[in-house]
Coordinates of C-alpha atoms in Angstrom, one line a residue:
X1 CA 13.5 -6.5 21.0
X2 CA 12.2 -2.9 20.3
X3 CA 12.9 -1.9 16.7
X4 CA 13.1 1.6 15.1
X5 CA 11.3 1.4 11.8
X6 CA 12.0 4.3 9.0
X7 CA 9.8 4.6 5.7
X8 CA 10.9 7.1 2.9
X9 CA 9.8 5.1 -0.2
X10 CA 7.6 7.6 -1.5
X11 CA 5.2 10.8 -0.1
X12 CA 5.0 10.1 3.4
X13 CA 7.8 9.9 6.4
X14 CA 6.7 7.2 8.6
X15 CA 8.6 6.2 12.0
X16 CA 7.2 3.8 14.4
X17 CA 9.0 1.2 16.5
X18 CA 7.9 -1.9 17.2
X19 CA 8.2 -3.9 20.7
X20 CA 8.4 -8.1 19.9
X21 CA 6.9 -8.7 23.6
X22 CA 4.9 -5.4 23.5
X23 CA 3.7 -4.5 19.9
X24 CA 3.7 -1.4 18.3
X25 CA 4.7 1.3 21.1
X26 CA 5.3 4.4 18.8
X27 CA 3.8 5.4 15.5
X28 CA 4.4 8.8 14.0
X29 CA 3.4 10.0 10.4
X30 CA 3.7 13.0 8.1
X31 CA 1.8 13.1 4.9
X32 CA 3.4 15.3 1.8
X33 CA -0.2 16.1 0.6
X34 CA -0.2 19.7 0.7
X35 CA 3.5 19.9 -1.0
X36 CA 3.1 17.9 -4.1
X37 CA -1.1 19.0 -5.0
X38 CA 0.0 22.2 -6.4
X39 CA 1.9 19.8 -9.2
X40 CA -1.3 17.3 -9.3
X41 CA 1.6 14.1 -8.5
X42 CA 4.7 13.5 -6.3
X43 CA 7.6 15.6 -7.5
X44 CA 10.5 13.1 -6.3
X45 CA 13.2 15.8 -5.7
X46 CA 10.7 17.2 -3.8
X47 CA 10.0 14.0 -2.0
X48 CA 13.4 13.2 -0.7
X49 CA 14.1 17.0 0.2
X50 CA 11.1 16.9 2.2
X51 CA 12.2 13.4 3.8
X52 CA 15.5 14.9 5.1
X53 CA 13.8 17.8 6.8
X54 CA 11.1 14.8 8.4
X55 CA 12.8 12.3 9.3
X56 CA 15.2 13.1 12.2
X57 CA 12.2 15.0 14.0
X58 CA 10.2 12.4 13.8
X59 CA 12.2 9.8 15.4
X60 CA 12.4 12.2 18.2
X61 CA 8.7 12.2 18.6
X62 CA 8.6 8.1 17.9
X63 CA 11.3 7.4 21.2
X64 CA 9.4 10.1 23.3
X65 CA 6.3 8.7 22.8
X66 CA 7.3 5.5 23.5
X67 CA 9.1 6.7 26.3
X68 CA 12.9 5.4 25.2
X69 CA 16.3 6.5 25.2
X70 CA 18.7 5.8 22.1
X71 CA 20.5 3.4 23.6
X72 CA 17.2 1.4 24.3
X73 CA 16.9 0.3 20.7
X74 CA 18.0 -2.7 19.8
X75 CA 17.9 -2.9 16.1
X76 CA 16.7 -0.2 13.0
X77 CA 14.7 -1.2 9.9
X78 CA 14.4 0.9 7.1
X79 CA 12.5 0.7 3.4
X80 CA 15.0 -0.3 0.8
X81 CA 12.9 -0.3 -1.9
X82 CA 10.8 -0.6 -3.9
X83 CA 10.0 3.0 -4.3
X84 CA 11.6 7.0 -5.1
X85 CA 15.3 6.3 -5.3
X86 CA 16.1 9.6 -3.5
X87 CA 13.6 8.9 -1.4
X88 CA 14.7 5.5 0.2
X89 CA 18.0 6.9 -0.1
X90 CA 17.4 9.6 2.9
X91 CA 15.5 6.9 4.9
X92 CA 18.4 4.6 4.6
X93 CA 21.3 6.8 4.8
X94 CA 20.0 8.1 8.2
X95 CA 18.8 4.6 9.2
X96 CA 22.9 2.9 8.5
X97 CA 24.1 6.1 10.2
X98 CA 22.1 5.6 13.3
X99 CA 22.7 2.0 13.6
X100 CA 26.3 2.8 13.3
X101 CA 26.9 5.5 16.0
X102 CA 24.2 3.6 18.0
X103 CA 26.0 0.0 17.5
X104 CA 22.9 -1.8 16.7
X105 CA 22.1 -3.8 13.6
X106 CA 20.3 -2.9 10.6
X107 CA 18.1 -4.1 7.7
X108 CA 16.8 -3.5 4.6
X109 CA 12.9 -4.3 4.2
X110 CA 10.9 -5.0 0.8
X111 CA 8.0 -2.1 1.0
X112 CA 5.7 -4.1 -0.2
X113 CA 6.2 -7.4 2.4
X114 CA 5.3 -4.4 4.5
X115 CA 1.9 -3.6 3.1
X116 CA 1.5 -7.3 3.2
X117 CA 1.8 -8.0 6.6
X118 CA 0.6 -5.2 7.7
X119 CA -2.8 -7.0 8.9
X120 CA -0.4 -8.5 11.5
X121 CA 0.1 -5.5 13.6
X122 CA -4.1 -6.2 14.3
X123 CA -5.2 -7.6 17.5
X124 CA -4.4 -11.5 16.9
X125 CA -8.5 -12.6 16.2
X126 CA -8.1 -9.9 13.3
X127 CA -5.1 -11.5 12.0
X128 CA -4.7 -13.8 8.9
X129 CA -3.5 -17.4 9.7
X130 CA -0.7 -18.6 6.9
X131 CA -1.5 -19.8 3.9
X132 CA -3.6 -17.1 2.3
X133 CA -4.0 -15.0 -1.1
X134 CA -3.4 -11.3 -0.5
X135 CA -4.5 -8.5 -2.9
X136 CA -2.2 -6.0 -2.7
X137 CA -3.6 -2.9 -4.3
X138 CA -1.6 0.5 -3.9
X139 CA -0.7 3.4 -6.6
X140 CA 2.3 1.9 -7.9
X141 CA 1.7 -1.7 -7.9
X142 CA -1.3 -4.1 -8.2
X143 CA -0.5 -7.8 -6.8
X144 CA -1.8 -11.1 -6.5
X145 CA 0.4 -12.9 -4.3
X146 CA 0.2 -16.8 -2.7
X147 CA 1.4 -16.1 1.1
X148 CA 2.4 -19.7 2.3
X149 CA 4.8 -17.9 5.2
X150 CA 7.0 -15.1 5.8
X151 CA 9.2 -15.0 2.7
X152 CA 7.1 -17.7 1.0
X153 CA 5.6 -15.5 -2.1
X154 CA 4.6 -16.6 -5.1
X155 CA 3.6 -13.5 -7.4
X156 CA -0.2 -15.4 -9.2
X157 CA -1.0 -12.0 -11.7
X158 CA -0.1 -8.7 -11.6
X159 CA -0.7 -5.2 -13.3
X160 CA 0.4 -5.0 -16.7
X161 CA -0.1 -1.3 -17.3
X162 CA -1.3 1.4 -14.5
X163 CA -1.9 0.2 -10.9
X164 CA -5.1 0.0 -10.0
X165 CA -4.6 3.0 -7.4
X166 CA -2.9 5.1 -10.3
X167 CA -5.6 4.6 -12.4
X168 CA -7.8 5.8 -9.5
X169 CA -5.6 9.3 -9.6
X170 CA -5.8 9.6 -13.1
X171 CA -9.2 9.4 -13.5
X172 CA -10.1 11.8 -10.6
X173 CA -8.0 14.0 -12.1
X174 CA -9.9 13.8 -15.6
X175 CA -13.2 14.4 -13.5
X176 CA -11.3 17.9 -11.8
X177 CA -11.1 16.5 -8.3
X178 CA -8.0 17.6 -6.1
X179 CA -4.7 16.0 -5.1
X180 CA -4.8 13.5 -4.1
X181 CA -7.5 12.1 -6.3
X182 CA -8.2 8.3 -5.6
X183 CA -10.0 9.3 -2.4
X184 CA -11.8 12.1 -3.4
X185 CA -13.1 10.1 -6.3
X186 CA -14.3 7.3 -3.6
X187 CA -15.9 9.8 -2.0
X188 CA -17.7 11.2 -5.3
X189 CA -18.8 7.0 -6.2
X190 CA -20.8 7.2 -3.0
X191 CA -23.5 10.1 -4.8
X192 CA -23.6 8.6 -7.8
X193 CA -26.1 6.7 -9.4
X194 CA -26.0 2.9 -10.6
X195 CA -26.2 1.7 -14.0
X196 CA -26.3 5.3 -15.2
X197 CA -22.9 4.0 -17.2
X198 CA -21.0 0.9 -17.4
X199 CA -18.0 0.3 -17.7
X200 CA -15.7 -2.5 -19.1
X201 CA -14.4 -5.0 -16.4
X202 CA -10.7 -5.2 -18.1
X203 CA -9.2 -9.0 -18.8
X204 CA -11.9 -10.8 -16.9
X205 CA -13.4 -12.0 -20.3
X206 CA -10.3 -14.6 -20.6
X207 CA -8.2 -16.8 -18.1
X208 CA -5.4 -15.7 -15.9
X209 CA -4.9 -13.5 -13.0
X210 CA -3.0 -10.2 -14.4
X211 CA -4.6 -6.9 -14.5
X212 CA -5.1 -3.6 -17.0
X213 CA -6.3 -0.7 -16.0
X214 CA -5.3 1.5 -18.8
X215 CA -8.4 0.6 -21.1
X216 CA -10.8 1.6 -18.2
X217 CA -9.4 4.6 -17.4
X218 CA -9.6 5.4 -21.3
X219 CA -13.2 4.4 -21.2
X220 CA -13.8 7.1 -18.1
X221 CA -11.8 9.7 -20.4
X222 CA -14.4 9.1 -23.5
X223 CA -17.3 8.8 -21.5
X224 CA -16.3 12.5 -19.9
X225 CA -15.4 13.7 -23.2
X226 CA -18.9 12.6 -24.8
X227 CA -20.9 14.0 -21.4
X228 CA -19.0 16.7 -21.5
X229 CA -20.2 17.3 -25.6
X230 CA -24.3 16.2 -24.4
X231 CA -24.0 19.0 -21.6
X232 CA -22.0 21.7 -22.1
X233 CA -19.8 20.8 -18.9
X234 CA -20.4 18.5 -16.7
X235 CA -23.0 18.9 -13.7
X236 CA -21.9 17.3 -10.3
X237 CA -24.1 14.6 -10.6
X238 CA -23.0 13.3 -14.5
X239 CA -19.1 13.4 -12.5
X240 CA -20.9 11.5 -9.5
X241 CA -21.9 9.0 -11.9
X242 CA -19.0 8.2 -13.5
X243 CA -17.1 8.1 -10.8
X244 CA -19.7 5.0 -9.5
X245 CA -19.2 3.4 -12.8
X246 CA -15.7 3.8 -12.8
X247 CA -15.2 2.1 -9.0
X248 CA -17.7 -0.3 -9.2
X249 CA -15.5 -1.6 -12.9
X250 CA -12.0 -1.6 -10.7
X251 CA -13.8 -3.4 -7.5
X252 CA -15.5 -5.8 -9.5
X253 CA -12.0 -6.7 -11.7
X254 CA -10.2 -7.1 -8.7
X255 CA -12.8 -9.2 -6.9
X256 CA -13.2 -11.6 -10.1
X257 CA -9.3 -12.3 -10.3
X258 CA -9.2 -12.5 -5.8
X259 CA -12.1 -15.3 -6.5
X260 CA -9.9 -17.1 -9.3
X261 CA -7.0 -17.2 -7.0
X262 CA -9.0 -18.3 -4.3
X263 CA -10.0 -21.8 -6.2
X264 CA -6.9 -21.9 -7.9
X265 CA -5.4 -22.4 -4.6
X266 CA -8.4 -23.5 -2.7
X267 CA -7.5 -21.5 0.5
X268 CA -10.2 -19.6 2.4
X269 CA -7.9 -16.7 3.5
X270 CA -7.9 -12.9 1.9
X271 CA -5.2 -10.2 2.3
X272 CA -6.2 -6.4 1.1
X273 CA -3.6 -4.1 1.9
X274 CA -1.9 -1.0 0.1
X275 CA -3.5 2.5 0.1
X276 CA -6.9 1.5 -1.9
X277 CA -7.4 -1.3 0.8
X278 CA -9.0 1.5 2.4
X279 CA -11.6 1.7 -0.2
X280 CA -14.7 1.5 1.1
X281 CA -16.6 -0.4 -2.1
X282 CA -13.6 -2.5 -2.4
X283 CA -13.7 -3.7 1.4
X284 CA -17.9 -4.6 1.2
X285 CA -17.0 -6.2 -2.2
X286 CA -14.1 -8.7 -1.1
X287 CA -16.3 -9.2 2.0
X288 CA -19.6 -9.9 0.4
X289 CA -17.3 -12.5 -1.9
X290 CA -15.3 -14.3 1.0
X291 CA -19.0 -15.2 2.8
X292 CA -19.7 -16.5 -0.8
X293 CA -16.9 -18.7 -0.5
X294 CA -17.1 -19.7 3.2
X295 CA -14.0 -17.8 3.7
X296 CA -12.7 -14.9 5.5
X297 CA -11.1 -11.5 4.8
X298 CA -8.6 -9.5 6.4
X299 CA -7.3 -5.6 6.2
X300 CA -5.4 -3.4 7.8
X301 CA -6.1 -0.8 10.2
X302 CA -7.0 2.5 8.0
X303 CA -3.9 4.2 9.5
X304 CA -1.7 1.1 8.2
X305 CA -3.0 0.9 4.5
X306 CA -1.3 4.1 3.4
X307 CA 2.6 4.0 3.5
X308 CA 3.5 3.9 7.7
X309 CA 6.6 3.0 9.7
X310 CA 4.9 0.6 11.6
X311 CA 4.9 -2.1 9.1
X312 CA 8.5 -1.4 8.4
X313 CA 9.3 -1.9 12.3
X314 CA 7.5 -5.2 12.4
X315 CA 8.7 -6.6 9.3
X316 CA 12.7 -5.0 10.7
X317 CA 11.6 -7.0 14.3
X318 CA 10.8 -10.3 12.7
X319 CA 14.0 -10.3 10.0
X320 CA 16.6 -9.1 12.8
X321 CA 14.9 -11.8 15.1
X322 CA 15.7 -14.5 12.0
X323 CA 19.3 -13.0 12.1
X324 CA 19.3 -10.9 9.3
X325 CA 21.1 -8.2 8.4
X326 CA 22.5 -5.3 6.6
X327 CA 25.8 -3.9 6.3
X328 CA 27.6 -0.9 6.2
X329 CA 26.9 0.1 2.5
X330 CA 23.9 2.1 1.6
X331 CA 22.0 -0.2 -1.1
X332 CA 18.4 0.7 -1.8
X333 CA 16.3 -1.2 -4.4
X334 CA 14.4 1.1 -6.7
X335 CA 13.4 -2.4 -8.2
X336 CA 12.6 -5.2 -6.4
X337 CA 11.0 -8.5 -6.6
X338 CA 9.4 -9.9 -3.6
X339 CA 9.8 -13.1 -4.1
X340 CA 13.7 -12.7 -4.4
X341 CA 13.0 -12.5 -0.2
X342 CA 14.2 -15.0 2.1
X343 CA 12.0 -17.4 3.8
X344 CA 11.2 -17.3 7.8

């Protein structure tokens, strides 16, 4: 069965499609970077604008590089949510339309079941074996979730304030990096000097498995404000050092609650996936934790941690496969609870 898979939930057009007897054949991507960093954040007007100039060209590229005509595809997954609401709106509109004039079935897929299978689209000794706990850690949402099987989520702690990855943003942006600011702050950590500050590890202190990340990025904003007071303005290496203190708090939270979870449950299985799975820190840290606890850790593919149309084609192949779904009407999910999914 090869699937056409269409992600519009936020700043990047993904199109991929997915083969269930070959894997993934096609993969294209375009980033909306350069478009929103004069505005220092996704503009969503902006966002779905740009999607409906993207899209269409982009599933021409996806069936030529794969080497397929229309009527070759057998079904067309597309994100409905969560995300933009314009923004799954052109993804899904052109997806229905296609599936329509192409007579093939469509459905709806939860972004974030995406992100968290997207270790599956590995080679199969890099994939995670069911059950596991994943970490899913992205700019709008940071997730503990019990994976017992496709559909099979239980939600174990979440965010309660800023995502992890937005708190990421909003601090690079205090320190005067570019759009978009979570990597170029990574990239800053890696010159910066340990134990120069230290910052709070937020909710660790007491039980339970939900996060805040709104107190630590206050605690970067003083800490600025007070260097910026001792020195006049601050010198590359003061921002290099906050920016150390500031990752190694947020990689350190995260891999405290990942370790609750993991006795909690007592399974030996780690999911990172979302954009700041990419995080370089974050990756040695979960790593260095999961030989700790005998266990093992698995990730994504750089190229799949960002938002992609690959894990929306995979996700589309195994929920068509199941039978599944959508009809005519154009229904996207701004809001949307994973575990409100249907089990495999």
């Amino acid at each position: 069965m090869k699937v056409l898979g269409i992600e519009t939930s936020c700043d990047e057009t993904g199109v991929a499609i997915y083969d269930t007897e070959q894997g993934l054949i096609a993969n294209q991507l375009y980033t909306q970077i350069a478009l929103h960093a004069d505005y220092g954040g996704v503009v969503p007007e902006l966002a779905s604008r740009d999607h409906i100039r993207k899209t269409t060209p982009l599933i021409q590229s996806a069936l030529k590089e794969a080497n397929l005509a229309a009527d070759e595809i057998d079904g067309i997954a597309y994100t409905a949510g969560p995300g933009l609401v314009g923004a799954l709106l052109v993804g899904s509109t052109i997806a229905r339309s296609l599936a329509y004039a192409w007579n093939v079935p469509a459905v709806g897929v939860h972004h974030m079941e995406g992100h968290l299978l997207a270790p599956m689209l590995e080679q199969p000794e890099n994939r995670p074996h069911f059950p596991f706990i994943a970490l899913l850690v992205s700019g709008g949402h940071t997730q503990l979730v019990k994976v017992d099987g496709i559909g099979k989520y239980e939600v174990m702690g979440e965010s309660i304030d800023d995502a992890a990855g937005e708190t990421f943003d909003k601090t690079a942006k205090l320190l005067g990096l570019d759009y978009p600011g979570g990597a170029a702050l990574s990239r800053l950590a890696e010159k910066g000097t340990a134990g120069r500050f230290v910052f709070p590890k937020p909710m660790t202190d007491r039980p339970g498995l939900d996060f805040s990340f709104s107190g630590l990025k206050t605690a970067a904003a003083n800490t600025i404000n007070q260097s910026i007071k001792a020195e006049g303005e601050l010198t590359e290496q003061t921002k290099a050092d906050i920016a150390h203190a500031f990752q190694t708090a947020v990689v350190e939270t995260l891999a405290i609650k990942c370790k609750r979870a993991l006795k909690e449950t007592g399974y030996k299985s780690l999911v990172i996936a979302g954009g700041v799975s990419a995080n370089k820190q974050l990756r040695q840290g979960l790593a260095e934790l999961m030989s700790e606890l005998g266990g093992h850790v698995f990730y994504p593919a750089p190229q799949f941690c960002t938002d992609n149309g690959a894990m929306i084609a995979y996700i589309g192949a195994l929920r068509l496969q199941n039978g599944e779904h959508s009809d005519l009407a154009i229904d996207v999910k701004p809001r949307w609870a994973m575990t409100d999914l249907p089990a495999i």
